[in-house]
mmCIF file of N, CA and C in Angstrom:
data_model
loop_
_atom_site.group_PDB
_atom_site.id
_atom_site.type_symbol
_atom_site.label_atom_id
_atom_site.label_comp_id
_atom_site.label_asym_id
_atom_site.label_seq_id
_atom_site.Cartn_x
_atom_site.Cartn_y
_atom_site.Cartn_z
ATOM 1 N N UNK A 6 145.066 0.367 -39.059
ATOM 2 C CA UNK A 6 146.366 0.626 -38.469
ATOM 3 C C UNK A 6 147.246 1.304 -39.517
ATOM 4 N N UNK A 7 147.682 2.192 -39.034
ATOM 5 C CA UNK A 7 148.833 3.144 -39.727
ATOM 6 C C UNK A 7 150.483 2.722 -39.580
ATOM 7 N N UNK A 8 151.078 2.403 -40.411
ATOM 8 C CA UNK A 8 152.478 1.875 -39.776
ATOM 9 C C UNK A 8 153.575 2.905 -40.782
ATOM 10 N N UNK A 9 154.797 3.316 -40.238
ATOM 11 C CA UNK A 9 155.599 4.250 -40.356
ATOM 12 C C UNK A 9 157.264 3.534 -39.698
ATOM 13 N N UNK A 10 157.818 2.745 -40.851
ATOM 14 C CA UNK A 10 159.985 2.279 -39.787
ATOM 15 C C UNK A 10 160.682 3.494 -40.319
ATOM 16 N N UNK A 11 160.995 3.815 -39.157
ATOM 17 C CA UNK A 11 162.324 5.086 -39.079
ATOM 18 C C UNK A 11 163.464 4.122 -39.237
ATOM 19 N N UNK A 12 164.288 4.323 -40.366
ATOM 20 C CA UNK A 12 165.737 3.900 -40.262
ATOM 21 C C UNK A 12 166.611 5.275 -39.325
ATOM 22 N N UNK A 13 167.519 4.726 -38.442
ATOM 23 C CA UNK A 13 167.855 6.113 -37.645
ATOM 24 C C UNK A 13 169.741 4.790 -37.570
ATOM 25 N N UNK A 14 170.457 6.169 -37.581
ATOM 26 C CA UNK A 14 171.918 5.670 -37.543
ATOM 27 C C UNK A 14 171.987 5.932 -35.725
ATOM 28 N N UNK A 15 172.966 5.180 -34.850
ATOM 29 C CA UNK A 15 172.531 5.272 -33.849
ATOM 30 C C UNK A 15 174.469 6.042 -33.137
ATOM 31 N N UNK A 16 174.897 5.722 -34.149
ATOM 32 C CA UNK A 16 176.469 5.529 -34.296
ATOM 33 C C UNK A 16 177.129 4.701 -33.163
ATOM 34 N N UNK A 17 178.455 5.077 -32.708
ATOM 35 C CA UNK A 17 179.093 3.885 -32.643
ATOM 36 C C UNK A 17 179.516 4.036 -30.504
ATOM 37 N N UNK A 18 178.561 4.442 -30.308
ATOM 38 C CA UNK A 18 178.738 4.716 -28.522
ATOM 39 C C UNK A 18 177.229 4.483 -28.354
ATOM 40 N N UNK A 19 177.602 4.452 -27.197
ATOM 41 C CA UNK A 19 175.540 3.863 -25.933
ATOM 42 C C UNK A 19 175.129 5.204 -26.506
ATOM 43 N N UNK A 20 173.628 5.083 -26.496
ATOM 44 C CA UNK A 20 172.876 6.070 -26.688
ATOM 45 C C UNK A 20 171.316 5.715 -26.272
ATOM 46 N N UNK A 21 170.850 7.305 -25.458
ATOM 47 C CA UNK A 21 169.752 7.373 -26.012
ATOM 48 C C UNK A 21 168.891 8.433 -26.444
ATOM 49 N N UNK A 22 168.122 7.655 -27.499
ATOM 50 C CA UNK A 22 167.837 9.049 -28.672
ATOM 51 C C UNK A 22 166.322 9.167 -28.644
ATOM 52 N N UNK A 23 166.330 10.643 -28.667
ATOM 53 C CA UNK A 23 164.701 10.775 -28.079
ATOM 54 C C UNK A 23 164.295 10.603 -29.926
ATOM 55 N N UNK A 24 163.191 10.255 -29.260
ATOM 56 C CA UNK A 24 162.482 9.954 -30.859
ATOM 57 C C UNK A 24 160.742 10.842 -30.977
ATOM 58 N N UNK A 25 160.492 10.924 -29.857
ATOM 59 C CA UNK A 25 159.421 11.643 -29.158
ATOM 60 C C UNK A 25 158.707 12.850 -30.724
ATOM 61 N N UNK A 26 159.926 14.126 -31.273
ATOM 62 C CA UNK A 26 159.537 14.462 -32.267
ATOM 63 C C UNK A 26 158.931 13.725 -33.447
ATOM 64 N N UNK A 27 159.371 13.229 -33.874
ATOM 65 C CA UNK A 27 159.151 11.730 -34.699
ATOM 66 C C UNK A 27 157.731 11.319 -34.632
ATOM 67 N N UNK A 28 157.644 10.772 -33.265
ATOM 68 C CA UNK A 28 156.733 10.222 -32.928
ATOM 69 C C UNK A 28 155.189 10.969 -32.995
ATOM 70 N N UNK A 29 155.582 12.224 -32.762
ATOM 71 C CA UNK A 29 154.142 13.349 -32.545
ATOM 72 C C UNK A 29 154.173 13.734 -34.180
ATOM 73 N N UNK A 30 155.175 14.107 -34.682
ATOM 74 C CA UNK A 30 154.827 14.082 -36.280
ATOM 75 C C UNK A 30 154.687 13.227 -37.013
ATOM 76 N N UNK A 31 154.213 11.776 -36.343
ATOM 77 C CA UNK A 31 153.701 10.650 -36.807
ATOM 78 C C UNK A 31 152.287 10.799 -36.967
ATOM 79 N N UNK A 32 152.055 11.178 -35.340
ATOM 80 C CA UNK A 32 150.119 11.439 -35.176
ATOM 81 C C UNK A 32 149.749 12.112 -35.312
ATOM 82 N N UNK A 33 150.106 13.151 -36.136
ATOM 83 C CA UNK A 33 149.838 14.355 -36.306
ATOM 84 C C UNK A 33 148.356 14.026 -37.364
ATOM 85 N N UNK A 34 147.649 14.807 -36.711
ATOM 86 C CA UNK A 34 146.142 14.485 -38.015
ATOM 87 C C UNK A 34 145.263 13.435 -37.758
ATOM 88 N N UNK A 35 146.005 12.761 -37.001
ATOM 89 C CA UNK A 35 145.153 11.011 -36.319
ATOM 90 C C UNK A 35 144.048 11.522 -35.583
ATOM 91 N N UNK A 36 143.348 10.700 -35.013
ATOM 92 C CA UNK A 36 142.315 11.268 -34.074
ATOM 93 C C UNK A 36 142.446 10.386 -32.650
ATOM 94 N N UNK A 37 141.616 10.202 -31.965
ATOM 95 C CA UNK A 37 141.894 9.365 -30.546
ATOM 96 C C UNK A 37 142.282 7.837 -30.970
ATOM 97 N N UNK A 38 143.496 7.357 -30.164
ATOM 98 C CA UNK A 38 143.961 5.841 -30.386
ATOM 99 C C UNK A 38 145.522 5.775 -29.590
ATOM 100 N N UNK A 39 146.094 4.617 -30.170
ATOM 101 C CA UNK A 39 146.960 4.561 -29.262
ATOM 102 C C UNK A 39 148.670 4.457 -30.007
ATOM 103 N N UNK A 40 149.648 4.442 -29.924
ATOM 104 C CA UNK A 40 151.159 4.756 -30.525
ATOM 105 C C UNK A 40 151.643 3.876 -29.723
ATOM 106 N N UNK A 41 151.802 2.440 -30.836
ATOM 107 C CA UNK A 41 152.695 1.645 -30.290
ATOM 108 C C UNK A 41 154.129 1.590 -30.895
ATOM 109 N N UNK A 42 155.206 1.607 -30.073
ATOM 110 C CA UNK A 42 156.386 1.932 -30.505
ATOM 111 C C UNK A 42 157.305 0.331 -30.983
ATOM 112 N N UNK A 43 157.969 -0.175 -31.497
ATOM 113 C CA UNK A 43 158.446 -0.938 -31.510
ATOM 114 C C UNK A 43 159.897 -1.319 -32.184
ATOM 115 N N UNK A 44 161.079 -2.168 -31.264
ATOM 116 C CA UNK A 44 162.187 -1.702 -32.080
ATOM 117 C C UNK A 44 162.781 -3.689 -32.362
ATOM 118 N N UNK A 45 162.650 -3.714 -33.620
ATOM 119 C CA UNK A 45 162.237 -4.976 -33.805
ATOM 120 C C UNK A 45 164.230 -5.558 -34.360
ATOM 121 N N UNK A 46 164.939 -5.367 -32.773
ATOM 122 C CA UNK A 46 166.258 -5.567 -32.393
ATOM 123 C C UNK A 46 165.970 -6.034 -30.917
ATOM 124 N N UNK A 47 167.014 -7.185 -31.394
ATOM 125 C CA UNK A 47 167.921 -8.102 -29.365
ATOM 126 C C UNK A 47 168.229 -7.471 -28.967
ATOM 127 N N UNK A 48 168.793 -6.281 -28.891
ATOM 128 C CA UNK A 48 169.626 -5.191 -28.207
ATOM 129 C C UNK A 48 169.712 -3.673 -28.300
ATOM 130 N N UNK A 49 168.238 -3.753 -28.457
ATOM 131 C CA UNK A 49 167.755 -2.416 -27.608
ATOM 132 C C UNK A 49 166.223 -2.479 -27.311
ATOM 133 N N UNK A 50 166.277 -1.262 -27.216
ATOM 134 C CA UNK A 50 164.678 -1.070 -26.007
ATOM 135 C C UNK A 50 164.016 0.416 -26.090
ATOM 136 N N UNK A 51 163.234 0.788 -25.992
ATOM 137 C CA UNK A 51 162.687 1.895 -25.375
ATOM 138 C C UNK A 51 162.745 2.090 -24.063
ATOM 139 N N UNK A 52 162.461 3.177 -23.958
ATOM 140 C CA UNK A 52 161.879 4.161 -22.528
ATOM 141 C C UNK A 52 161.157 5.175 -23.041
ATOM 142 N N UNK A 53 160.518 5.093 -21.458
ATOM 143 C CA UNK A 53 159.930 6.759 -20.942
ATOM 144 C C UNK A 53 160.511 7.636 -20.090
ATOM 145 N N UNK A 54 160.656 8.431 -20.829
ATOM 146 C CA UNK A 54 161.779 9.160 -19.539
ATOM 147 C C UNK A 54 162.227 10.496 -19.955
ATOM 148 N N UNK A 55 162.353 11.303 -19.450
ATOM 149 C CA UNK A 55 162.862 13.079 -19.181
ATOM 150 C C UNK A 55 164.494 12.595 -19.878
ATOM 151 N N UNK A 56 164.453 13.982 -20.918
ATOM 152 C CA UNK A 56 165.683 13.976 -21.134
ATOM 153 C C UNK A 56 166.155 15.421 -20.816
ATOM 154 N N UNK A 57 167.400 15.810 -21.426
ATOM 155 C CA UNK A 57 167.818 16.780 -21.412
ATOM 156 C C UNK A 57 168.026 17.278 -20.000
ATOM 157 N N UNK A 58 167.965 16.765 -19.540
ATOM 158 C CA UNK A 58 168.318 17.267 -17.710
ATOM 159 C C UNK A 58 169.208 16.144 -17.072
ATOM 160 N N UNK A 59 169.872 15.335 -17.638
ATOM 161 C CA UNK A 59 170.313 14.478 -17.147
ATOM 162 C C UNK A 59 170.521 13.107 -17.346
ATOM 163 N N UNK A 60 169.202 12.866 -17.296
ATOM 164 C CA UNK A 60 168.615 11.347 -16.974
ATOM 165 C C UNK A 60 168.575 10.565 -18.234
ATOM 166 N N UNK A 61 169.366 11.313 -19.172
ATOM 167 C CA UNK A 61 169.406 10.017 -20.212
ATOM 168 C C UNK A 61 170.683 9.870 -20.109
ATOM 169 N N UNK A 62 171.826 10.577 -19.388
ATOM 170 C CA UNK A 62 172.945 10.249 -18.918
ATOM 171 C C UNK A 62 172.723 8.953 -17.858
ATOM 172 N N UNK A 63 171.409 9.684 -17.191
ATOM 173 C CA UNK A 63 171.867 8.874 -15.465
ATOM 174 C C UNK A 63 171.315 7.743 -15.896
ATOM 175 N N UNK A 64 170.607 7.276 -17.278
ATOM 176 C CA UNK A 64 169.969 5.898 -17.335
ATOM 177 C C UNK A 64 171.241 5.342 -18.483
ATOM 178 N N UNK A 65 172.090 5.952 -18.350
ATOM 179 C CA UNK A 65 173.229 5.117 -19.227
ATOM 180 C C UNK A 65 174.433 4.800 -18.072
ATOM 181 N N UNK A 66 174.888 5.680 -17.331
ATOM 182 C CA UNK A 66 175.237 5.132 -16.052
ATOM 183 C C UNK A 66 174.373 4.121 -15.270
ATOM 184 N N UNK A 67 173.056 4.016 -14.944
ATOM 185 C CA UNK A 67 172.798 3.127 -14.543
ATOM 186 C C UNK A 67 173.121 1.644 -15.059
ATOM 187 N N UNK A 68 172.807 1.610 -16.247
ATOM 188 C CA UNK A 68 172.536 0.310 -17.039
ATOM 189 C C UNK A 68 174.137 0.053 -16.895
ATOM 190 N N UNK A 69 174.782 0.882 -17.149
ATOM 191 C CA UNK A 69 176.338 0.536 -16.690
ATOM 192 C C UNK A 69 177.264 -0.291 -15.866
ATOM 193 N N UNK A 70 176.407 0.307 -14.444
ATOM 194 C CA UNK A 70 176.321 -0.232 -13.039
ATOM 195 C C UNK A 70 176.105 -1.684 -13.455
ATOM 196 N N UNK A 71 174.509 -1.686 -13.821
ATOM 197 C CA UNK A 71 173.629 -3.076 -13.676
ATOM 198 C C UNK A 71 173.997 -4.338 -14.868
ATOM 199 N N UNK A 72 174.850 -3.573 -15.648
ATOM 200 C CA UNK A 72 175.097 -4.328 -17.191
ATOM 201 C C UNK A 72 176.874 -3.839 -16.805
ATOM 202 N N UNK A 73 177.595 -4.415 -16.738
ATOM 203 C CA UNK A 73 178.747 -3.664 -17.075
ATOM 204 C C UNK A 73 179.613 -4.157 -18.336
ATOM 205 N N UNK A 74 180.022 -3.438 -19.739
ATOM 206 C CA UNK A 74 180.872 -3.917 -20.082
ATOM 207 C C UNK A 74 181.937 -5.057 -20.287
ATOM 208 N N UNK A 75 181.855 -6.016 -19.569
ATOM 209 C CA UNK A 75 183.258 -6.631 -19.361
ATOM 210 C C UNK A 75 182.900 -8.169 -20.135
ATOM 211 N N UNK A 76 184.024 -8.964 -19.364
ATOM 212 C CA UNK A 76 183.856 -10.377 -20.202
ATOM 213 C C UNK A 76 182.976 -11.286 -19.312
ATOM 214 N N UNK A 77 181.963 -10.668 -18.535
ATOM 215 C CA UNK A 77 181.270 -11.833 -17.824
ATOM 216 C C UNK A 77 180.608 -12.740 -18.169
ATOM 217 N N UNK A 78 179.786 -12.144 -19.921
ATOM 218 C CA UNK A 78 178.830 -12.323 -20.523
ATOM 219 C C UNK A 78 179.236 -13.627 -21.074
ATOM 220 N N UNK A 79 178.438 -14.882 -21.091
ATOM 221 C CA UNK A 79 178.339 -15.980 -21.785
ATOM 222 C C UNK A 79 178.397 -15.527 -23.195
ATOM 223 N N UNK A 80 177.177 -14.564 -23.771
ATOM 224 C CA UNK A 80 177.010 -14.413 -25.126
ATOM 225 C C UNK A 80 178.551 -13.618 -25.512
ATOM 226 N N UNK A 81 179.467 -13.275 -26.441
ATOM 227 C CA UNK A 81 180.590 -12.930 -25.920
ATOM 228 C C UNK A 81 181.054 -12.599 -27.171
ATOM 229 N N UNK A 82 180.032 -12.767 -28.761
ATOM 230 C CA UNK A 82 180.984 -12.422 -29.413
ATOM 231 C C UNK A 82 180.700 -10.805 -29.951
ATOM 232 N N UNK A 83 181.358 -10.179 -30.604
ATOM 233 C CA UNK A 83 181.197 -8.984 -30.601
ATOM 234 C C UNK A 83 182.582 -7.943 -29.657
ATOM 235 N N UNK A 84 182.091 -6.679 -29.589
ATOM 236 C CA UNK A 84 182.636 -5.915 -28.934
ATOM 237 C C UNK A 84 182.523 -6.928 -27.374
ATOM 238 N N UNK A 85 183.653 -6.150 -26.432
ATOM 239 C CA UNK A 85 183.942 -6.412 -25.282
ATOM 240 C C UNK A 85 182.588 -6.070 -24.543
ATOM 241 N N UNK A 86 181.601 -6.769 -23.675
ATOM 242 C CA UNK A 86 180.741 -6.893 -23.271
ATOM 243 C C UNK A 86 179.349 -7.117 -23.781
ATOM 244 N N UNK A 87 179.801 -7.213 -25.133
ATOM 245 C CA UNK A 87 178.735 -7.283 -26.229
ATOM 246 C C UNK A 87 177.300 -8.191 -25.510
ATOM 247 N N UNK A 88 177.577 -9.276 -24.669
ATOM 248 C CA UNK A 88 176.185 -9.581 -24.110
ATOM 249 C C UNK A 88 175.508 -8.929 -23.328
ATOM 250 N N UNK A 89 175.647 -7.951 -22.395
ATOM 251 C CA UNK A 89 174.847 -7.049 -21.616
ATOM 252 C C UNK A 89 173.682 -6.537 -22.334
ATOM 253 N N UNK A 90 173.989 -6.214 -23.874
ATOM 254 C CA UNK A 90 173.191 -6.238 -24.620
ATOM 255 C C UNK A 90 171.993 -6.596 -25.012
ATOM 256 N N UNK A 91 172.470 -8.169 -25.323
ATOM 257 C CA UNK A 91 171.206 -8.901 -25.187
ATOM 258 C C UNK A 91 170.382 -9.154 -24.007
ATOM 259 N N UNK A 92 171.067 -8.855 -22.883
ATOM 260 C CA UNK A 92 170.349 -8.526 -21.348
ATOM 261 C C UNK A 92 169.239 -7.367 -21.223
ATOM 262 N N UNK A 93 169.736 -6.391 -21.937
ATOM 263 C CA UNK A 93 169.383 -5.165 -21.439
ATOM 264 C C UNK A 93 167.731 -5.476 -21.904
ATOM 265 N N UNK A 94 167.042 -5.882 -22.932
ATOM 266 C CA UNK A 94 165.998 -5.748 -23.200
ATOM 267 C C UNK A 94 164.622 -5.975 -22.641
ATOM 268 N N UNK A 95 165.668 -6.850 -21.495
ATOM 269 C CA UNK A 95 164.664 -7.711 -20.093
ATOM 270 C C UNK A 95 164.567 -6.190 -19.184
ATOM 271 N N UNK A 96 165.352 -5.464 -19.473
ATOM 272 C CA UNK A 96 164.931 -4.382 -18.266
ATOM 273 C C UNK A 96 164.425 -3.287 -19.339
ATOM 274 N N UNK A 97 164.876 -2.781 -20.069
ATOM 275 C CA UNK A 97 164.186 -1.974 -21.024
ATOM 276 C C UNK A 97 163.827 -2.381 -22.110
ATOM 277 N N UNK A 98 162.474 -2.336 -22.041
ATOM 278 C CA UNK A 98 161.693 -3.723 -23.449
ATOM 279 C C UNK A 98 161.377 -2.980 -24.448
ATOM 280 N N UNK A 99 161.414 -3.836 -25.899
ATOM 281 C CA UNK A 99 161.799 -3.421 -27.062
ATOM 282 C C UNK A 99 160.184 -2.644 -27.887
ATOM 283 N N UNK A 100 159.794 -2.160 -26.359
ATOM 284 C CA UNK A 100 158.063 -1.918 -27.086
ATOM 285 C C UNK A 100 158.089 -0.549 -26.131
ATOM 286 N N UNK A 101 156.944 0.208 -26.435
ATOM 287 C CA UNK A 101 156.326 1.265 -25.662
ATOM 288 C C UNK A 101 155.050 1.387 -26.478
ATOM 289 N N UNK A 102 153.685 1.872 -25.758
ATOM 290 C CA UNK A 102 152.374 2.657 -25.953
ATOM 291 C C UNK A 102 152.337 3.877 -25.213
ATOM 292 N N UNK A 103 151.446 4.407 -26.443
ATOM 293 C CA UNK A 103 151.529 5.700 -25.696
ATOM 294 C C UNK A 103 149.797 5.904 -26.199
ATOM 295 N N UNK A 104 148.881 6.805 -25.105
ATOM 296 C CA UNK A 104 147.557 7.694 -26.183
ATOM 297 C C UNK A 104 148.011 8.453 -26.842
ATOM 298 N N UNK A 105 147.298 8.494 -28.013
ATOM 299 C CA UNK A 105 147.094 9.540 -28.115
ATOM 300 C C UNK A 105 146.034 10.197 -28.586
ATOM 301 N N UNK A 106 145.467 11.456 -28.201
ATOM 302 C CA UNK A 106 144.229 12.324 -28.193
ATOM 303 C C UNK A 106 144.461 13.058 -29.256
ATOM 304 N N UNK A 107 143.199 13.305 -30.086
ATOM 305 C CA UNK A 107 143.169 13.883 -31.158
ATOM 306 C C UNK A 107 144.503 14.709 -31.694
ATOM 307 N N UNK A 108 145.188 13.352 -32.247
ATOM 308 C CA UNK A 108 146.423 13.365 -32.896
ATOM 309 C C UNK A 108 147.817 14.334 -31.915
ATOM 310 N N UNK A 109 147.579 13.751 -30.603
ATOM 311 C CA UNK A 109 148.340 14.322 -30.394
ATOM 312 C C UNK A 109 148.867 13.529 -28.907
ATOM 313 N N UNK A 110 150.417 13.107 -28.718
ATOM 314 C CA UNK A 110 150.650 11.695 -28.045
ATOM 315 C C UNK A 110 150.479 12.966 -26.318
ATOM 316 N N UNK A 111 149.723 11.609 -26.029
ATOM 317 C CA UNK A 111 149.317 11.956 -24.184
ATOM 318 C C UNK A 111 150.601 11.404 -23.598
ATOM 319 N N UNK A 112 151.865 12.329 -22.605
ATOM 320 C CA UNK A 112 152.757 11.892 -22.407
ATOM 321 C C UNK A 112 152.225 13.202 -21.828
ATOM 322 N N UNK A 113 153.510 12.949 -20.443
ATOM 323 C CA UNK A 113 153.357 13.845 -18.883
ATOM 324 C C UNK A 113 154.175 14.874 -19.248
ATOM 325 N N UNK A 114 154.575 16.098 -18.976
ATOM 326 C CA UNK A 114 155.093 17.066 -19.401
ATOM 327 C C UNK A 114 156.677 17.232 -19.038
ATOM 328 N N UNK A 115 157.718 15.970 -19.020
ATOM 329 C CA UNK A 115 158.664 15.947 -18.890
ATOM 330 C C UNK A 115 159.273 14.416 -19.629
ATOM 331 N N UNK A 116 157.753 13.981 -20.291
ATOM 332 C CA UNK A 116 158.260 12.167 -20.722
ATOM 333 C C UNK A 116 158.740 12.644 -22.416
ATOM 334 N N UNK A 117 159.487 11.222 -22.992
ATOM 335 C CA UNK A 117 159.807 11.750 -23.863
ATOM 336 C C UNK A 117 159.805 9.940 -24.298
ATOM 337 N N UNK A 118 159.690 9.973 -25.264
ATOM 338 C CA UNK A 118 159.843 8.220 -25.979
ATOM 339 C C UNK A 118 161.675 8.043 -26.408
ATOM 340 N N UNK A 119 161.992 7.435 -26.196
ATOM 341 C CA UNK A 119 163.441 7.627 -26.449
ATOM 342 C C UNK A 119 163.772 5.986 -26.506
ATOM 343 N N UNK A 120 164.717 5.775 -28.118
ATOM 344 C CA UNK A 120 165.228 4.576 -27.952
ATOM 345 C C UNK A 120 167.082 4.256 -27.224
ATOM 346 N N UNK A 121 166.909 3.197 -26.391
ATOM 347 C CA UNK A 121 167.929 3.241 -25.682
ATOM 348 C C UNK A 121 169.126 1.848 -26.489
ATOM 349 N N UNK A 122 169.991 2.064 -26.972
ATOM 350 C CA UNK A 122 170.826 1.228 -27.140
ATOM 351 C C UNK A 122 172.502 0.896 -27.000
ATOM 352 N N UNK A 123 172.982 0.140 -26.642
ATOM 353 C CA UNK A 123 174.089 -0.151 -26.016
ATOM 354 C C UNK A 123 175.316 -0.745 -27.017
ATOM 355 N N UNK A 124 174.782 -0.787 -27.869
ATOM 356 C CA UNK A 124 175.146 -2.242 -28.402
ATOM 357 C C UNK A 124 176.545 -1.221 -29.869
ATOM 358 N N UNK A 125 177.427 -1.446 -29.322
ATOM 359 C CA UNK A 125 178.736 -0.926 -30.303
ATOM 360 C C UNK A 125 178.946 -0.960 -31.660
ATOM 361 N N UNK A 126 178.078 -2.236 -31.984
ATOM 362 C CA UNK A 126 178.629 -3.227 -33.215
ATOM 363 C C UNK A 126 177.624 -3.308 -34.098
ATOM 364 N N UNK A 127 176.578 -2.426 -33.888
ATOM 365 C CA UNK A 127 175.095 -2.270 -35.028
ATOM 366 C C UNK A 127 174.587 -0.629 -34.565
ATOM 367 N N UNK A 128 175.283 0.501 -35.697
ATOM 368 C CA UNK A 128 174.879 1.446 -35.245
ATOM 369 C C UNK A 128 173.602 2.000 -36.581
ATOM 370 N N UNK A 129 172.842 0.919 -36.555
ATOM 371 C CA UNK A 129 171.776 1.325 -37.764
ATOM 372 C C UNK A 129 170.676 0.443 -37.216
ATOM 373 N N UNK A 130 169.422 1.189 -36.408
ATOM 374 C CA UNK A 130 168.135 0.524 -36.252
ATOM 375 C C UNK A 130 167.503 1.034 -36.779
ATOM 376 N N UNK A 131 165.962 0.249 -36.674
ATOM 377 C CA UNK A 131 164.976 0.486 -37.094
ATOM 378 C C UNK A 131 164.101 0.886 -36.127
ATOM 379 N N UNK A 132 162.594 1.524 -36.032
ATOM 380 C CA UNK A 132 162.050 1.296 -35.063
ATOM 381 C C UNK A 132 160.368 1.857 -35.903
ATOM 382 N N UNK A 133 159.836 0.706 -35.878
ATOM 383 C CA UNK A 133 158.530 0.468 -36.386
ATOM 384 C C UNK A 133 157.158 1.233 -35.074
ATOM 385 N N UNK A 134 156.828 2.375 -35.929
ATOM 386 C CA UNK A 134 155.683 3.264 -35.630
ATOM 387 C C UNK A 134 154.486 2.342 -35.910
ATOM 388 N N UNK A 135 153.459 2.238 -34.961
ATOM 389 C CA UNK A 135 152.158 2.114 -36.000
ATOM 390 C C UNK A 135 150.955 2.459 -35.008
ATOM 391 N N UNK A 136 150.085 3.357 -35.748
ATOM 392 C CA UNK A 136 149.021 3.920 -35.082
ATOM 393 C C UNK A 136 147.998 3.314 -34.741
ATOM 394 N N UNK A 137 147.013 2.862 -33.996
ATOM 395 C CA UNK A 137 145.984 2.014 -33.748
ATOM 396 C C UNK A 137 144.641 2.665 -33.374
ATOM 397 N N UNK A 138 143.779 2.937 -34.119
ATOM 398 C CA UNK A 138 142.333 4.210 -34.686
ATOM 399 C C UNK A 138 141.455 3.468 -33.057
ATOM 400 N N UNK A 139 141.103 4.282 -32.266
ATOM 401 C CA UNK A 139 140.084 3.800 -31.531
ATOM 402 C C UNK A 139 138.988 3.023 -31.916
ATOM 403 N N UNK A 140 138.430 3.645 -33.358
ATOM 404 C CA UNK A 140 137.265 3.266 -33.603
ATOM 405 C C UNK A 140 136.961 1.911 -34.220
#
């Protein structure tokens, strides 16, 4: 196993940040196996998902909708809604796999690995690469 932590600043608003480059100039040279992604934080997550057309807007409006901001949250300290946070990971989980074929990640021609985070009050993650050799 090959392992690679990106420190990435995330700054201080929701985001999500494709990491996808990263990720393919991780496997670059590898041969057949698999790219497990991992972001070893309560309050955030990965996805798969198309960016640049939208939808990393429309999956921050969503989570919006489904998580909102406010003081509903039991967990409560932090920024104003600061627990949705720790919610969010139940819907977007703090892992992704991906193939990949002779060093090169098998993803559909609009997916993109992207870490998603919400969270106001920690704009510095990590997110632990590590390659896994078929053989």
């Amino acid at each position: 196993m090959e392992t690679l932590v990106l420190d990435l600043a995330t700054g201080s608003a929701q985001t999500v940040l494709d990491l996808t480059p990263r990720c393919r100039s991780f496997v670059e040279g590898f041969d057949d196996g698999l790219l497990h992604v991992f972001v070893p934080h309560a309050t955030a997550g990965l996805a798969i998902i198309e960016t640049g057309a939208g939808s990393d807007d429309d999956l921050l409006s969503a989570l919006g909708d489904l998580l909102p901001a406010d003081d509903r949250w039991r967990h409560a300290h932090g920024s104003r809604g600061h627990g949705r946070s720790h919610v969010m990971p139940a819907l977007i989980p703090p892992y992704a796999t991906v193939p990949v074929l002779a060093g090169r990640l098998a993803l559909g021609t609009w997916q993109s690995i992207c870490l998603v985070d919400l969270n106001l009050d920690n704009p510095q993650r990590q997110v632990r690469l590590s390659f896994l050799c078929a053989d």
